[in-house]
Rosetta silent file (secondary structure, phi, psi, omega in degrees, C-alpha in Angstrom):
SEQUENCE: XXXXXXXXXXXXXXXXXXXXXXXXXXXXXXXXXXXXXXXXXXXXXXXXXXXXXXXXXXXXXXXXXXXXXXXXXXXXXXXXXXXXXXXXXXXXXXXXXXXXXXXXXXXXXXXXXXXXXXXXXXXXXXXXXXXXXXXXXXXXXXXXXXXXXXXXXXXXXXXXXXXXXXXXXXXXXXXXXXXXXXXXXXXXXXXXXXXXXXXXXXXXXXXXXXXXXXXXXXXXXXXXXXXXXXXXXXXXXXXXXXXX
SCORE:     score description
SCORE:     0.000 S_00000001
   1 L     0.000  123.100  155.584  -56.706  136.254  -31.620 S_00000001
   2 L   -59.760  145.192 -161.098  -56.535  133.368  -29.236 S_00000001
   3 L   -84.149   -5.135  174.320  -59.796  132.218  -28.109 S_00000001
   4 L  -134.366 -172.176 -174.779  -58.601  131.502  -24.305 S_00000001
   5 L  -137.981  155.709  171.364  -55.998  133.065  -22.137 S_00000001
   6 L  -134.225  176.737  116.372  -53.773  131.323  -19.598 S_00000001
   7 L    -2.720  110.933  174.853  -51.387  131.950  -16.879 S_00000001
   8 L   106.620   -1.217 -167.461  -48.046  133.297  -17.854 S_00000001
   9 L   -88.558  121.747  167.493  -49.543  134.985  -21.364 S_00000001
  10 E   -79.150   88.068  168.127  -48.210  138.214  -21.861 S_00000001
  11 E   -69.919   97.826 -147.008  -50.359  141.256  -23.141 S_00000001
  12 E   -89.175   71.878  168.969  -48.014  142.959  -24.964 S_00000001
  13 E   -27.204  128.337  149.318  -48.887  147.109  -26.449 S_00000001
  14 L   -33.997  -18.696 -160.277  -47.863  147.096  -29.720 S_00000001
  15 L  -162.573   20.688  152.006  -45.283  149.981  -29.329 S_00000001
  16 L  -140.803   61.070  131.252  -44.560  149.545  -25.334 S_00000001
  17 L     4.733  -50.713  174.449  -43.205  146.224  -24.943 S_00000001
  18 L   -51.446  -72.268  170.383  -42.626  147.511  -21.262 S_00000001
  19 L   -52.070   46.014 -160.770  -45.851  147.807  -20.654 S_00000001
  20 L  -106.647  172.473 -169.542  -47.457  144.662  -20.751 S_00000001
  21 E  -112.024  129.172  170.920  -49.888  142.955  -18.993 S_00000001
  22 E  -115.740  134.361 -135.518  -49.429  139.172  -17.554 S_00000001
  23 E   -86.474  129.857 -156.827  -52.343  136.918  -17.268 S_00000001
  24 E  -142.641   -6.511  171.172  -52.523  135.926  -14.060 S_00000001
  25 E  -152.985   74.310 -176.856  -56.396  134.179  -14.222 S_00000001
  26 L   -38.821  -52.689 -169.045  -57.450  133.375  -17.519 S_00000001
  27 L   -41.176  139.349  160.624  -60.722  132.355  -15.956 S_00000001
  28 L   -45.470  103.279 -171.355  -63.742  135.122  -16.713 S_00000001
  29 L  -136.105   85.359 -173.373  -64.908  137.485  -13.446 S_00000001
  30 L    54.516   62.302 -177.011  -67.799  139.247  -14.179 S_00000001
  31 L    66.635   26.446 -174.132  -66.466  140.021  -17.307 S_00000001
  32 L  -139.543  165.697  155.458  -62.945  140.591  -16.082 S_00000001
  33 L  -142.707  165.472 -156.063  -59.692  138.857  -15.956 S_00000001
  34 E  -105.239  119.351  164.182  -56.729  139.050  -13.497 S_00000001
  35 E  -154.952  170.127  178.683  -53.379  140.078  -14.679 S_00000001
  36 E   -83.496  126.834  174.437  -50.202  141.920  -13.436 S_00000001
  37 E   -80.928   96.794  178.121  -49.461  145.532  -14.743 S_00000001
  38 L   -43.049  -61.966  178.411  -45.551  145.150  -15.537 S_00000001
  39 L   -43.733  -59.838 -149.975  -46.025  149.299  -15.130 S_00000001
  40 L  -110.462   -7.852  159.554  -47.441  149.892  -12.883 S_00000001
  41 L    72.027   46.577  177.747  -46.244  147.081  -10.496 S_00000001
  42 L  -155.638  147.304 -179.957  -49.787  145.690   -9.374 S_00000001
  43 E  -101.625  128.281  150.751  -52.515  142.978  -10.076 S_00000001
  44 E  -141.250 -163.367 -170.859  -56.024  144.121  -10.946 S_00000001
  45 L   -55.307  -81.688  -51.194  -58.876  143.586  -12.985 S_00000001
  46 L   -83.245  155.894  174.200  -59.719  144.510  -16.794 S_00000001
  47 L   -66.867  102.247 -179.206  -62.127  144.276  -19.068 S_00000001
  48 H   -29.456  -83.827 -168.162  -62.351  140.642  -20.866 S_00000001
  49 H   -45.314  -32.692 -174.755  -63.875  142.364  -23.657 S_00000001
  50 H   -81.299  -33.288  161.432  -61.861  145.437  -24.400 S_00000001
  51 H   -20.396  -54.405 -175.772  -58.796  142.973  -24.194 S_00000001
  52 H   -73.589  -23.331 -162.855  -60.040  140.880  -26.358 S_00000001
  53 H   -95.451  -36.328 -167.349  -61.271  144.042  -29.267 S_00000001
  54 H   -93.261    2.421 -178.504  -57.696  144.978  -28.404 S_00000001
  55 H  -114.965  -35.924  156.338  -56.103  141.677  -29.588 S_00000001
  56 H   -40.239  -78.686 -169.193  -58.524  141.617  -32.695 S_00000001
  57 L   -83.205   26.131  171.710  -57.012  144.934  -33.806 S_00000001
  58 L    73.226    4.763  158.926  -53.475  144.573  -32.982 S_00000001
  59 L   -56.051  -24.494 -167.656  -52.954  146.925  -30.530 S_00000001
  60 E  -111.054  116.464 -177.274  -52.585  144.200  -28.087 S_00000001
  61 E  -108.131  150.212 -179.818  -50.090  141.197  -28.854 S_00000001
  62 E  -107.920  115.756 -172.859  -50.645  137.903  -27.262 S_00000001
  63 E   -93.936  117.164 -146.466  -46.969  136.572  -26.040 S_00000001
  64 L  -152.870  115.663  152.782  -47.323  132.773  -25.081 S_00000001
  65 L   -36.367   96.272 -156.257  -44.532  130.507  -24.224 S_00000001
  66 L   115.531  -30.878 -152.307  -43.647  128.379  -26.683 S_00000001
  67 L   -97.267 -144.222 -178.528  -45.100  129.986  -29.118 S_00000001
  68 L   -99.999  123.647 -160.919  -44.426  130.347  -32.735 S_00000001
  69 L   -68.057  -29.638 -152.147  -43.114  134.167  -34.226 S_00000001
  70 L  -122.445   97.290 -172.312  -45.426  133.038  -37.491 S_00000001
  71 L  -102.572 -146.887 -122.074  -48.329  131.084  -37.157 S_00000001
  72 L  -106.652  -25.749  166.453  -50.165  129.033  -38.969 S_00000001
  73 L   -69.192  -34.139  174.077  -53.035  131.399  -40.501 S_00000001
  74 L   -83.789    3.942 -178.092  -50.221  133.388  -41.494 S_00000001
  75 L  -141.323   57.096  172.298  -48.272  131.499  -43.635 S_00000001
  76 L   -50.144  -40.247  163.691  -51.499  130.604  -45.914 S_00000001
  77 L   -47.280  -16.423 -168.321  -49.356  130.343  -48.749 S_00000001
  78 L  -108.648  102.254  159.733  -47.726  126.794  -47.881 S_00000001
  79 H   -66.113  -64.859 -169.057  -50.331  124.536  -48.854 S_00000001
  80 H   -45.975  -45.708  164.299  -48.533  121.442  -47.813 S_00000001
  81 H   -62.610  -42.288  168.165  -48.435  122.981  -44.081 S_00000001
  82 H   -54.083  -44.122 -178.710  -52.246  123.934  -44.106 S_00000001
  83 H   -86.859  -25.557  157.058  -53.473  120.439  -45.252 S_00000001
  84 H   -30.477  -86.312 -167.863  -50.716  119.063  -42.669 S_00000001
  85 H   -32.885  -33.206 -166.988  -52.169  121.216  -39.984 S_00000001
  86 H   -78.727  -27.971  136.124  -55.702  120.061  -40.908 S_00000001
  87 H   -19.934  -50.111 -160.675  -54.873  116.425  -40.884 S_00000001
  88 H  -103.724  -24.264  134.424  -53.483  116.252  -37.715 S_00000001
  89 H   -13.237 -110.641  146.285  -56.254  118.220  -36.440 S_00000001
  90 H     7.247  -60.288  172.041  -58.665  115.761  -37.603 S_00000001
  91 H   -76.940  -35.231  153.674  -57.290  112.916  -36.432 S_00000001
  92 H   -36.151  -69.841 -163.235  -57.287  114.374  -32.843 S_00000001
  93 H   -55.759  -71.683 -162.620  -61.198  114.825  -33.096 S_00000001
  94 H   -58.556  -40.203  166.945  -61.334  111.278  -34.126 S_00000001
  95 H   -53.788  -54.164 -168.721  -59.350  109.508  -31.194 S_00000001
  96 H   -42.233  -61.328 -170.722  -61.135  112.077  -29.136 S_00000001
  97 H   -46.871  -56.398 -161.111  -64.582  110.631  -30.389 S_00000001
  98 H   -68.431  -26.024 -173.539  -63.484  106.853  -29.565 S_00000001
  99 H   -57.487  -55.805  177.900  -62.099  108.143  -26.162 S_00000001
 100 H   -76.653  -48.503  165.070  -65.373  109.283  -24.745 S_00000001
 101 H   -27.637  -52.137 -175.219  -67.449  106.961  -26.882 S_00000001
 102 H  -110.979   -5.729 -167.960  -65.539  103.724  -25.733 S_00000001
 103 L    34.479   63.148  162.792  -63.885  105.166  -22.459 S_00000001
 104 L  -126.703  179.130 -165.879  -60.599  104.347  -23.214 S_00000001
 105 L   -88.003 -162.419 -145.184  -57.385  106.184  -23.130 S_00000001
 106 L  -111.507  -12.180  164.334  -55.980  108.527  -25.426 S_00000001
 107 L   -80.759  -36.627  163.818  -53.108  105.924  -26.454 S_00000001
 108 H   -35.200  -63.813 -159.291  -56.097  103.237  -26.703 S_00000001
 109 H   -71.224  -30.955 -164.326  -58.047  105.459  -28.381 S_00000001
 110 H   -99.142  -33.786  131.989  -55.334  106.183  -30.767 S_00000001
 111 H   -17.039  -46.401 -160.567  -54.318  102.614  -31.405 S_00000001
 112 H  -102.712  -52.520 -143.593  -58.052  101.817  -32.536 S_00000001
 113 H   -92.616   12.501 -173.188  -58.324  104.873  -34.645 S_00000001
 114 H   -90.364  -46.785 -165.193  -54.765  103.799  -36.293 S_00000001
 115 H   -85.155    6.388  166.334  -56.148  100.474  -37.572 S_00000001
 116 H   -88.828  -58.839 -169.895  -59.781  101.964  -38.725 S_00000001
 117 H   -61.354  -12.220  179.056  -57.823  104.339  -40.463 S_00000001
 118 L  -109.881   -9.132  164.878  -55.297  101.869  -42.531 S_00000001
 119 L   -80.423  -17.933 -156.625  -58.659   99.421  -42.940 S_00000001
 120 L   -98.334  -30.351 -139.241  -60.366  102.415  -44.312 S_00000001
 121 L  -131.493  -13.383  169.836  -57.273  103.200  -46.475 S_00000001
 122 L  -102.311   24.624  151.511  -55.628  100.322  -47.530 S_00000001
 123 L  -124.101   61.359  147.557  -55.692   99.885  -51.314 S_00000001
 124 L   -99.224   90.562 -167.655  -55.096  103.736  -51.228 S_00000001
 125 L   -72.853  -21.488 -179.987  -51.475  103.839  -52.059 S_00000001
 126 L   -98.701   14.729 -177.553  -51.534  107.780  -51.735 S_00000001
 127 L   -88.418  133.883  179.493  -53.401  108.050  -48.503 S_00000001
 128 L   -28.146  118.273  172.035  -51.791  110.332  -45.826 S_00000001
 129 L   -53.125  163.325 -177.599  -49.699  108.171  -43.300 S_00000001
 130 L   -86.740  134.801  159.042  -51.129  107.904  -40.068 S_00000001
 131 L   -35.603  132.294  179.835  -49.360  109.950  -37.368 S_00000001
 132 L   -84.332  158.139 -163.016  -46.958  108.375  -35.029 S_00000001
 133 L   -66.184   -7.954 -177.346  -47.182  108.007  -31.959 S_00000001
 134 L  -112.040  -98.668  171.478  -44.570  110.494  -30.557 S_00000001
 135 H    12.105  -54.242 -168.625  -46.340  112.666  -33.120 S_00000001
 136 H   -89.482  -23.973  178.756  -49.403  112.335  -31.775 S_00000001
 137 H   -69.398  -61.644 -171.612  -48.615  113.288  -28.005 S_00000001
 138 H   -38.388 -101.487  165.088  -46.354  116.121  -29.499 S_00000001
 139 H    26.368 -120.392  174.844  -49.727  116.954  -30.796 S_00000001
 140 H   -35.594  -40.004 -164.799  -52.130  116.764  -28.278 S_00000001
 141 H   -84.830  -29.913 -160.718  -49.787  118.764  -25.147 S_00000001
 142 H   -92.782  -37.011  164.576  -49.362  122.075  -27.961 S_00000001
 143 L   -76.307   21.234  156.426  -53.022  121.479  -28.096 S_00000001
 144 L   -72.767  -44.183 -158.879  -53.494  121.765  -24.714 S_00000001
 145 L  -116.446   27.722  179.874  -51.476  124.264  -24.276 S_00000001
 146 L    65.530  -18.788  178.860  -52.815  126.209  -26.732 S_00000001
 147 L   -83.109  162.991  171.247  -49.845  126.725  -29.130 S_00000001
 148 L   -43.453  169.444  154.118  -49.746  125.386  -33.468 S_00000001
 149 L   -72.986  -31.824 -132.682  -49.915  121.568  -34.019 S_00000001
 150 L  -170.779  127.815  174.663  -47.047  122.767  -36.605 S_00000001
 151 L  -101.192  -21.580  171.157  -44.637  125.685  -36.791 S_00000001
 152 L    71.214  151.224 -167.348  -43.951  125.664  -40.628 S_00000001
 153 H   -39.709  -44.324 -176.967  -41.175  126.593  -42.903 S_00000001
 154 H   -67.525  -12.024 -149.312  -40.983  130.647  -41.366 S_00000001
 155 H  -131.214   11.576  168.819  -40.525  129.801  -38.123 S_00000001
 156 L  -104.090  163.482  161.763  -36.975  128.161  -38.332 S_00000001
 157 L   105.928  138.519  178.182  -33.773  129.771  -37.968 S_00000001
 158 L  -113.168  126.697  154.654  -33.061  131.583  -35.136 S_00000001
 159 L   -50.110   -6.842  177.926  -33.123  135.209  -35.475 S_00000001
 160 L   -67.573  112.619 -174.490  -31.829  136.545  -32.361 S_00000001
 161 L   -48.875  174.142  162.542  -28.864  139.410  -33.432 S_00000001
 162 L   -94.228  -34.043 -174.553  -25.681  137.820  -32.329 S_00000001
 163 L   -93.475  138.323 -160.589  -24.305  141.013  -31.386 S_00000001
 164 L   -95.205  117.227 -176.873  -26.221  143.595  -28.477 S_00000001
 165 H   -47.823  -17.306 -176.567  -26.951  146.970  -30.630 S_00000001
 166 H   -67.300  -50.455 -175.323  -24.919  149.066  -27.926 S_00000001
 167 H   -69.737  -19.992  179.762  -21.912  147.009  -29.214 S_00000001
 168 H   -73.620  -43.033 -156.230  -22.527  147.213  -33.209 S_00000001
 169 H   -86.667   -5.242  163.531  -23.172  150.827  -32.683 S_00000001
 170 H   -54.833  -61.344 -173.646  -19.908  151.158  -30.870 S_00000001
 171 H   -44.776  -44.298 -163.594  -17.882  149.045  -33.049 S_00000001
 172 H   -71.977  -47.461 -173.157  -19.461  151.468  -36.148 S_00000001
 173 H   -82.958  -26.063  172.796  -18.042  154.406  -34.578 S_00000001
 174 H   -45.324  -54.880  163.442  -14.925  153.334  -33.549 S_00000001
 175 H   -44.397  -70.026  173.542  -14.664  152.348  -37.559 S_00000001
 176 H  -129.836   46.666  161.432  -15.077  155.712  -38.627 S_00000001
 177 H   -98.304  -41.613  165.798  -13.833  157.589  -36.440 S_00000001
 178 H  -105.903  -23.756  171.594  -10.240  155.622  -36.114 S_00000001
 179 H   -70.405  -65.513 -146.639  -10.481  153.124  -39.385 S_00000001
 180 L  -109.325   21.790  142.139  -11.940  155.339  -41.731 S_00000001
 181 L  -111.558 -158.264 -170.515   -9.592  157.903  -41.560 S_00000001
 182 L   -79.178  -79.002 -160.612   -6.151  159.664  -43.437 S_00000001
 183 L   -81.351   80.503  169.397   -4.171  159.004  -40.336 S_00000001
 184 L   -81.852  157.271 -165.032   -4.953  156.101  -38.818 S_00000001
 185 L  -132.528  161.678  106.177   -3.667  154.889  -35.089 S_00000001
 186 L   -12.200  116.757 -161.535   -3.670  152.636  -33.090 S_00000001
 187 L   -86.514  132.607  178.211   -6.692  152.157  -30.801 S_00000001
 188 L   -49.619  122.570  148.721   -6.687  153.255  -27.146 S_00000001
 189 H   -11.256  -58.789 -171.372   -6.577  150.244  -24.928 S_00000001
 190 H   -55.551  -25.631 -176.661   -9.710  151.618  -23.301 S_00000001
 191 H   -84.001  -21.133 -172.493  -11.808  150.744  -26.408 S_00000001
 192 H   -72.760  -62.344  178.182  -11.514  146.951  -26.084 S_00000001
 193 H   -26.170  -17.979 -170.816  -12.059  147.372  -22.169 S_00000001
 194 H  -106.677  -33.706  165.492  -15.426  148.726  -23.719 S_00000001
 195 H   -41.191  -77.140  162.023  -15.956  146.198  -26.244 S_00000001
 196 H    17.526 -109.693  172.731  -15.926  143.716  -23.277 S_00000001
 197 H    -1.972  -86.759  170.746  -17.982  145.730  -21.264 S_00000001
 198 H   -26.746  -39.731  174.860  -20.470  145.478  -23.822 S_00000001
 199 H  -112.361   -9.759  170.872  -20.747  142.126  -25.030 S_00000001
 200 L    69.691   37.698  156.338  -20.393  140.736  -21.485 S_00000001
 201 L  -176.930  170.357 -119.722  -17.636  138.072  -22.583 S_00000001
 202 L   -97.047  136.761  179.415  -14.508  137.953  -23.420 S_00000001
 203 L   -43.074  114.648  163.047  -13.770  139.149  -27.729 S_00000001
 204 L   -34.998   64.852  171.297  -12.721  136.140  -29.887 S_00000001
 205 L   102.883   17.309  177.398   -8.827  137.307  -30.928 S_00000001
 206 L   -97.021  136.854  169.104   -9.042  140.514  -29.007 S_00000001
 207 L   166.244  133.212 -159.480   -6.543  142.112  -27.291 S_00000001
 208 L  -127.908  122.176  178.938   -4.211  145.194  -27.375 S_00000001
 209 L   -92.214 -171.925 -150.654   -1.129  145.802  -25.085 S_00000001
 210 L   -74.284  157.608 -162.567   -0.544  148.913  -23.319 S_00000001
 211 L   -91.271  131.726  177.418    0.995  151.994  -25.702 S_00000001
 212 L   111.834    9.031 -164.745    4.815  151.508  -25.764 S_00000001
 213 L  -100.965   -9.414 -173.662    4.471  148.005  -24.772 S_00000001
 214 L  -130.894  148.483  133.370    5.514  147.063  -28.890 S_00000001
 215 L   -69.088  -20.020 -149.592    7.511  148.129  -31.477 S_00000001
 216 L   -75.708    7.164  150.735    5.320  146.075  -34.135 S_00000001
 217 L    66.327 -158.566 -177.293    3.760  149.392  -34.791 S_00000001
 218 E  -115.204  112.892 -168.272   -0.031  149.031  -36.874 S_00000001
 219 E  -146.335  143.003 -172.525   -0.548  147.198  -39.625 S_00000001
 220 E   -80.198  168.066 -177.566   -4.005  145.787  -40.991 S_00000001
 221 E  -161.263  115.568 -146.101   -5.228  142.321  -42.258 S_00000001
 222 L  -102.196  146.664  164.823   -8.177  141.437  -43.983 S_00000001
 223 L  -115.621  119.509 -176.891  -10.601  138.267  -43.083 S_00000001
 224 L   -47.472  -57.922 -158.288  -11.894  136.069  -45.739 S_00000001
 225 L   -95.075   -5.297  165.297  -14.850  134.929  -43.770 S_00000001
 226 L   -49.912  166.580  166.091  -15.906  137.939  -42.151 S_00000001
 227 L  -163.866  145.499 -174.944  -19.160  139.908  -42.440 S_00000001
 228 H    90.225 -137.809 -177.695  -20.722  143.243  -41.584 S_00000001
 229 H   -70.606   -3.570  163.190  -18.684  145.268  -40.109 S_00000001
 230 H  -106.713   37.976 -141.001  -15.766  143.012  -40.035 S_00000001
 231 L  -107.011  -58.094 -169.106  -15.599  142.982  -43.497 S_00000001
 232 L   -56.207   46.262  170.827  -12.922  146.310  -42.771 S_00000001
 233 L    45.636  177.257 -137.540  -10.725  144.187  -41.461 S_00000001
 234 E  -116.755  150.825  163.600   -8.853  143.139  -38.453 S_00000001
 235 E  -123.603 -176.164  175.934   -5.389  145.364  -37.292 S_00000001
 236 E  -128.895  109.265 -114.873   -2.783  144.641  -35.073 S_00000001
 237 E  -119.350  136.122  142.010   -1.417  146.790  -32.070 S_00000001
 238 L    50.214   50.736  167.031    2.527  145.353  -31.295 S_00000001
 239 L    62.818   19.152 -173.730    1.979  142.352  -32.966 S_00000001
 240 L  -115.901  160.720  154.065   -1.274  141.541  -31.174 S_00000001
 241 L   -98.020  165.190 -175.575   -4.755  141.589  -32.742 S_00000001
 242 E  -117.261  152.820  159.154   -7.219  143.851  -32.665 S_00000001
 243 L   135.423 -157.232 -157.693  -10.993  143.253  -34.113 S_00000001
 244 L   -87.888    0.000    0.000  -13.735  140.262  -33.417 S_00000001
């Protein structure tokens, strides 16, 4: 559970996505906070606390801009990111300490705690480099803003299908309903028009002319480099192709 709330953070039901709530006053009001009902198409009130008992047990997901699908508590297994994270931590409290201590700024501040730290540290050939300085901002604004220091190994790769499920589950029937029969045809014009439709640009090598428009009759072709579902292979209407 995050320990504050902000503007734009999205309370999310576990199992209604629709139906989330967006934070619209983090700030505390008699025990309340302000957010927008996505549902119900109004801002009111709720109860800080059962929010919060509702983000404890997972009924409630906290959606944050920015933020990380895995975070940092969660991937406990990667020692080298956990003593990262803790590290960089750490050195934040100490510039913070010289900042208010010496009232200087947070570049100042970071500057003085670079050279106590390589004076502290230097016939330590194996002591942790100091963060840089683009490092250290990077830093400081996701802790401001509430987000990791450090996103970790799980959190790369993007994950996003490529494909919209209305179009996979088209493509799948289309497969074996016209593919993945005795008598195979030629595909009605009308399915690519749906295929489009569907991915909302235009198909990579697709196109079929109108029936009677060929002689070159139907004849199949396999792709090396395919995958999934275009593993059956690509045909060809009248010498045009058909497939992805």
């Amino acid at each position: 559970m995050m320990s504050d709330l902000r503007p734009g953070d999205r309370l999310v039901p576990a199992h209604r996505p629709e139906a989330y709530w967006e934070v619209l006053d983090g700030r505390s009001h008699s025990g309340t906070i302000h957010v927008f009902d996505a549902l119900e198409r109004n801002a009111q009130f709720v109860e800080e606390a059962e929010v919060r008992a509702e983000l404890s047990a997972g009924t409630l997901v906290l959606r944050r801009q920015g933020m990380a699908r895995v975070g940092i508590a969660a991937q406990h297994e990667d020692q080298a990111l956990q003593a990262r994270a803790q590290w960089l931590y750490e050195v934040l409290r100490r510039i913070e300490v010289l900042r208010v201590e010496l009232g200087l700024s947070f570049d100042a501040a970071a500057k003085r705690a670079r050279e106590q730290y390589q004076r502290e540290h230097a016939d330590q050939a194996q002591a942790m480099a100091f963060p840089s300085r683009a490092t250290l901002y990077r830093t400081r604004r996701n802790q401001r803003l509430g987000l990791p220091v450090l996103k970790g190994h799980k959190n790369k790769g993007n994950l996003t299908p490529r494909y919209p499920p209305a179009l996979v589950e088209f493509i799948q029937t289309i497969i074996n309903e016209q593919y993945l029969v005795t008598a195979s045809r030629c595909i009605d014009p009308a399915v690519f028009a749906q295929v489009r439709l569907l991915k909302h640009k235009p198909q990579r090598g697709s196109s079929c002319p109108a029936p009677g428009a060929g002689a070159g009759g139907c004849k199949s072709r396999s792709n090396p480099r395919s995958r999934g579902w275009h593993a059956a292979g690509s045909r060809t209407c009248g010498g045009e192709h058909i497939g992805p």
